mmCIF file of C-alpha atoms in Angstrom:
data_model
loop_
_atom_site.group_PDB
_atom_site.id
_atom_site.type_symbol
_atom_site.label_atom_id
_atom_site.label_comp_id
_atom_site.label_asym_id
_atom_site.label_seq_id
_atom_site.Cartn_x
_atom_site.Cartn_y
_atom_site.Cartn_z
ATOM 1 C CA UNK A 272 69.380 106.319 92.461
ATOM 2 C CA UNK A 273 67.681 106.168 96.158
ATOM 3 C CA UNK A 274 69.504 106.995 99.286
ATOM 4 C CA UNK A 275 69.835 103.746 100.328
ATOM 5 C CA UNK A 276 71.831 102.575 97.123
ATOM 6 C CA UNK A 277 73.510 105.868 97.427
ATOM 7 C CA UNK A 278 74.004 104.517 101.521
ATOM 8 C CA UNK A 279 75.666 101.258 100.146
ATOM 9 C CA UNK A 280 77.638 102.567 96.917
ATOM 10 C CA UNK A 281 79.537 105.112 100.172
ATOM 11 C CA UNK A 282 80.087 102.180 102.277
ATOM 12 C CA UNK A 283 80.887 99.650 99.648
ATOM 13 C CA UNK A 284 83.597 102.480 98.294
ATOM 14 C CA UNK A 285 84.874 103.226 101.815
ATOM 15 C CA UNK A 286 85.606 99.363 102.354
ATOM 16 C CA UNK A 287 87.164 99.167 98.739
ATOM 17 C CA UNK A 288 89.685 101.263 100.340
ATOM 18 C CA UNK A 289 90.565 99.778 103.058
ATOM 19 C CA UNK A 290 91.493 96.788 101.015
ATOM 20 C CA UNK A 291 93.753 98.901 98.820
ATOM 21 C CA UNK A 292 95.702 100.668 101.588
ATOM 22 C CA UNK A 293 97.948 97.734 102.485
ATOM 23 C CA UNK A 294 98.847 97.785 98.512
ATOM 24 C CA UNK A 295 99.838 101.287 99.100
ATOM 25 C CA UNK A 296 101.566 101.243 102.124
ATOM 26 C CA UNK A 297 103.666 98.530 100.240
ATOM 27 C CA UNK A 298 104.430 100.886 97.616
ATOM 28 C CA UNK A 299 105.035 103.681 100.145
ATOM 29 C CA UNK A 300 102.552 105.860 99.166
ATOM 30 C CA UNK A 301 100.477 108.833 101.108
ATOM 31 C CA UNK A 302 96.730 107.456 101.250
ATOM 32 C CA UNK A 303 96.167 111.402 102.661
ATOM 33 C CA UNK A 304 96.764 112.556 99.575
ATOM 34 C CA UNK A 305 95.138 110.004 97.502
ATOM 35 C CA UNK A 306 92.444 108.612 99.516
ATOM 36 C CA UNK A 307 89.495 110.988 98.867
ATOM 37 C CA UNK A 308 90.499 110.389 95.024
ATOM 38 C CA UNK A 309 89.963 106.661 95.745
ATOM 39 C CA UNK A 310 87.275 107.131 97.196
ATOM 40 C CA UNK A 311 85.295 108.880 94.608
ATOM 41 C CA UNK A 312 87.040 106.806 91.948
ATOM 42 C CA UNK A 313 85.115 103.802 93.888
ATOM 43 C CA UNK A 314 82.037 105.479 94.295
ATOM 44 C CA UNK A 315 82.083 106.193 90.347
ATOM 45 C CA UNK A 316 82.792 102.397 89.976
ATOM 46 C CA UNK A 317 79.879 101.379 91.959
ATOM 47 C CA UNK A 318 77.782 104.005 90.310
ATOM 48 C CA UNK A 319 78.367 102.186 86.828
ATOM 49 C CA UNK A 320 78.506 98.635 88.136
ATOM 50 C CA UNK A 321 74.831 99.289 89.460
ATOM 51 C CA UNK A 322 74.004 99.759 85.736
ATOM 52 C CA UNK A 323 76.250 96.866 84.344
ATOM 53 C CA UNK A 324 75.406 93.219 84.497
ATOM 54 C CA UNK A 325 78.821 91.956 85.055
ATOM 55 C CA UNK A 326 81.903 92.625 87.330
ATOM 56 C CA UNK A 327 84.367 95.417 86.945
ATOM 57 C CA UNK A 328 87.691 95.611 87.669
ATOM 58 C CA UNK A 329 89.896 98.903 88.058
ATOM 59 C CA UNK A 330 93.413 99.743 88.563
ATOM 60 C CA UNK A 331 95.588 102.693 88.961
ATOM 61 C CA UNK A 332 98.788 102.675 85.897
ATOM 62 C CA UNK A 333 101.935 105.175 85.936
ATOM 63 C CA UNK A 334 103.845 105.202 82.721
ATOM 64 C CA UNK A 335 106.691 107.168 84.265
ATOM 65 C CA UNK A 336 106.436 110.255 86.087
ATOM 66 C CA UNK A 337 104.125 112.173 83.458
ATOM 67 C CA UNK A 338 101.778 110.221 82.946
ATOM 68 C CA UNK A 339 99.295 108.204 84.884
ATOM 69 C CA UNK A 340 95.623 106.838 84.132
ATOM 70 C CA UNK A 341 93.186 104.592 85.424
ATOM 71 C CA UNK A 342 91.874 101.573 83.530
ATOM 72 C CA UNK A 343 88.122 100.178 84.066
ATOM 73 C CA UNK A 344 87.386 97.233 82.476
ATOM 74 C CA UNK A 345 83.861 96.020 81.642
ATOM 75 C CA UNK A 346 82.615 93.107 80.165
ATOM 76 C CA UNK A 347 79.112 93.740 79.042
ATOM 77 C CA UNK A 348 76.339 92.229 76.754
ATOM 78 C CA UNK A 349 75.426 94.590 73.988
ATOM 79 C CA UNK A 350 71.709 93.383 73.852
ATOM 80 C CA UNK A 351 71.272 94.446 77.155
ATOM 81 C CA UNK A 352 73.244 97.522 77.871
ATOM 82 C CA UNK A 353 74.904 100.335 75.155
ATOM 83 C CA UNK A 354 78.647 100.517 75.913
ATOM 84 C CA UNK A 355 79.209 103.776 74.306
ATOM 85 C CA UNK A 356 77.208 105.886 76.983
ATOM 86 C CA UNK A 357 78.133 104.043 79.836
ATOM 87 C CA UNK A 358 81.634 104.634 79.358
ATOM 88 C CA UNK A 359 80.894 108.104 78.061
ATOM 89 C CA UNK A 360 78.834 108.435 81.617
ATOM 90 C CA UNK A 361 81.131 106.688 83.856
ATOM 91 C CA UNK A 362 84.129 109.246 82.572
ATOM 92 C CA UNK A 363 81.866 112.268 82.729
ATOM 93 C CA UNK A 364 80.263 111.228 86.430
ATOM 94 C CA UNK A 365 84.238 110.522 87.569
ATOM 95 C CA UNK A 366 85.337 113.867 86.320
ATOM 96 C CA UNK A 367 82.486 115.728 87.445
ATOM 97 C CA UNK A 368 82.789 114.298 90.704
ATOM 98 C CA UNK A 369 86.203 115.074 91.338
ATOM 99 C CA UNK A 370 85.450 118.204 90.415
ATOM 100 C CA UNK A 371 82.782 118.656 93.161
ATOM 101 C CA UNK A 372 85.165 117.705 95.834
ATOM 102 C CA UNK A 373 88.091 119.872 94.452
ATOM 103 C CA UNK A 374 90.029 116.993 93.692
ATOM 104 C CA UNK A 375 90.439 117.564 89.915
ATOM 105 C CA UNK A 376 94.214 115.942 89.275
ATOM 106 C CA UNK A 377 96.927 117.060 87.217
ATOM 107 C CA UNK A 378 97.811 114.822 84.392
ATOM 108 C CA UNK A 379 95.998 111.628 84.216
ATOM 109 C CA UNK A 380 94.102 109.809 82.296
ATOM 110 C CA UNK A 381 90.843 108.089 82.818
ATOM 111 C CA UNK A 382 90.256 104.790 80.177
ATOM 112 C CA UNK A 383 87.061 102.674 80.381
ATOM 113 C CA UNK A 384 87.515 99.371 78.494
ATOM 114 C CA UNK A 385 84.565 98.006 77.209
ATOM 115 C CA UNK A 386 84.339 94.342 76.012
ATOM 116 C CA UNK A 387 82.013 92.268 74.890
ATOM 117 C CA UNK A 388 81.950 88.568 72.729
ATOM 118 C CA UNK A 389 85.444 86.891 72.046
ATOM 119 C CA UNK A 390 86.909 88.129 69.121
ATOM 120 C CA UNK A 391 89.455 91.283 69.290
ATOM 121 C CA UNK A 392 86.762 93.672 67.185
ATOM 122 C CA UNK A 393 84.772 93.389 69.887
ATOM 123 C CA UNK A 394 86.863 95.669 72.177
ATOM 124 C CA UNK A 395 86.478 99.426 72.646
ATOM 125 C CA UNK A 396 88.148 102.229 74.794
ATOM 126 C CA UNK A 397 87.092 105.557 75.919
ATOM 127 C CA UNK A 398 89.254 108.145 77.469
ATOM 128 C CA UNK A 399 89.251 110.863 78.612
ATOM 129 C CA UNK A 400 92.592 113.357 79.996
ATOM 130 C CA UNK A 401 91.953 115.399 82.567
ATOM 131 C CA UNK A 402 93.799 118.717 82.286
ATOM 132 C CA UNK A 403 95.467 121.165 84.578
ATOM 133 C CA UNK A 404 93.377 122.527 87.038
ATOM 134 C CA UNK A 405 92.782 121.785 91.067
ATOM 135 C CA UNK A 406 95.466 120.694 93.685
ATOM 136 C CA UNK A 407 96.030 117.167 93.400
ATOM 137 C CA UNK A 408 98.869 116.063 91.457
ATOM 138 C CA UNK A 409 97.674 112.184 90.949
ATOM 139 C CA UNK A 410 101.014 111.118 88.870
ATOM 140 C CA UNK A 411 103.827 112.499 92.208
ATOM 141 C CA UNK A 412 101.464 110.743 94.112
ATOM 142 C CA UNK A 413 101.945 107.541 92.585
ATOM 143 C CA UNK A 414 105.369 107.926 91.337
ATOM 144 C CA UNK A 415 106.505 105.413 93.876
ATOM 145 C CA UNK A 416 104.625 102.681 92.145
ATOM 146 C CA UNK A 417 107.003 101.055 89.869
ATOM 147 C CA UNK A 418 107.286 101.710 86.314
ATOM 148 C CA UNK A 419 104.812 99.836 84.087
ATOM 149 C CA UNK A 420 103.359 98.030 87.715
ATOM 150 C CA UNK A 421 99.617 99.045 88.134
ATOM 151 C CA UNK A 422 97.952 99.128 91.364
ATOM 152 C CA UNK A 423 95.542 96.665 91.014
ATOM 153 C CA UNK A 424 92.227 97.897 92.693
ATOM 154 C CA UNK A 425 90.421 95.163 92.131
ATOM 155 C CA UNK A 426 87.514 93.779 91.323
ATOM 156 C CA UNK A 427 84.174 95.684 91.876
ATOM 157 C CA UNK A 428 80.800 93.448 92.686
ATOM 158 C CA UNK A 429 77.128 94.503 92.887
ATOM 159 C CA UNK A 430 76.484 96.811 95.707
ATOM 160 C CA UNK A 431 74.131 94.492 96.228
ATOM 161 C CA UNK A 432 76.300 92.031 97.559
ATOM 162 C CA UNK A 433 76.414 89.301 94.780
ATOM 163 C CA UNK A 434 78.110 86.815 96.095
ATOM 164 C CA UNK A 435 78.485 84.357 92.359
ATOM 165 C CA UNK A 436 81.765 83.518 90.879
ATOM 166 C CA UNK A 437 83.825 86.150 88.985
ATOM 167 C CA UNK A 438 83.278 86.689 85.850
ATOM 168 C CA UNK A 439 85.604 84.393 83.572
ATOM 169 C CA UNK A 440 85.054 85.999 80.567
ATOM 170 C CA UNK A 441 86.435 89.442 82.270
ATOM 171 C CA UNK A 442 89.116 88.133 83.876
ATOM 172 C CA UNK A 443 90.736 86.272 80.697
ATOM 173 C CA UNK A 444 90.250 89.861 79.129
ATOM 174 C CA UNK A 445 92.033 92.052 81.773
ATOM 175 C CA UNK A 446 94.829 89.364 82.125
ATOM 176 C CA UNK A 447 95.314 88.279 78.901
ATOM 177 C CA UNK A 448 94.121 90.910 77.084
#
C-alpha cells in the first residue's frame, strides 16, 4: 500500500469518526477513551475494503457488561477474492494494530462476517477474542450502550471515494440476516 492510500485510509478513518461521535455522545459515552480504538478499528476497515469489491459495514455490540465484539460484514464474490484470508487478515491486521498503539482491550471480540450468493450455506464467520492484556477495557467503555443495541458504525466505501449506490445485497444481509 503507497503513502498516499495510506494518506486517505487516515483521513477517511478520522472522518468515520466524526460521524460516530454524535452516536456516542447520545449514548453517553467517553470518545477519550475509545476514540484511538475507533480509529484504528476504521483504519483496519479501510485497509480490507481497499482489497474487497463491495461495501462494508461495521458496528460495535455489548452483550451485557462482559462481553462486547465488533461485527464486520462483507459481501464478497468468491471468484474474485478468497474470504477465508481476508477475514483471517483483517482480524490479524486489527489485533496487531491495536497492539502497536497499546490499545489491546480487555474482553472483546472481533467477528468478520463473510457472505457471498443467497442461500444461508453461503455465510461464514471468523473470530477472533482478544485476551487480557493492555489498558483499555473496551466492554466499561461501552457499557452505557444498551443491552443487545449495537452502535452502528456504518457503512465503509472505497477510499477512493465511490460514490455508486450501496450495496443491496449487503444490506438485506446485515438487516435481515
Amino acid at each position: 500500500m503507497d503513502n498516499q492510500t495510506k494518506r486517505l485510509i487516515d483521513e477517511r478513518a478520522r472522518e468515520k469518526l466524526d460521524e460516530v461521535r454524535p452516536k456516542m455522545e447520545e449514548y453517553d459515552m467517553s470518545i477519550t477513551d475509545l476514540g484511538p480504538f475507533l480509529l484504528e478499528l476504521f483504519r483496519t476497515v479501510y485497509g480490507l475494503r481497499v482489497n474487497c469489491s463491495y461495501d462494508i459495514h461495521a458496528c460495535l455490540i455489548v452483550y451485557g457488561r462482559e462481553n462486547a465484539k465488533t461485527e464486520i460484514w462483507v459481501y464478497y464474490d468468491p471468484e474474485k477474492s478468497d474470504g477465508d484470508s481476508l477475514a483471517e487478515d483483517f482480524i490479524q491486521d486489527f489485533v496487531n494494530g491495536l497492539d502497536a498503539r497499546g490499545l489491546r482491550p480487555l474482553q472483546f471480540q472481533v467477528l468478520c462476517k463473510m457472505r457471498y450468493g443467497t442461500g444461508g450455506d453461503d455465510f461464514d464467520s471468523y473470530s477472533e477474542p482478544i485476551g487480557k492484556a493492555g489498558g483499555l477495557d473496551v466492554v466499561a467503555s461501552l457499557g452505557t450502550i444498551p443491552k443487545d443495541h449495537p452502535l452502528n458504525c456504518g457503512w465503509f466505501r472505497s477510499v477512493e471515494g465511490n460514490d455508486g449506490p450501496m450495496d443491496e445485497d449487503l444490506e438485506d444481509l446485515y438487516y435481515y440476516d
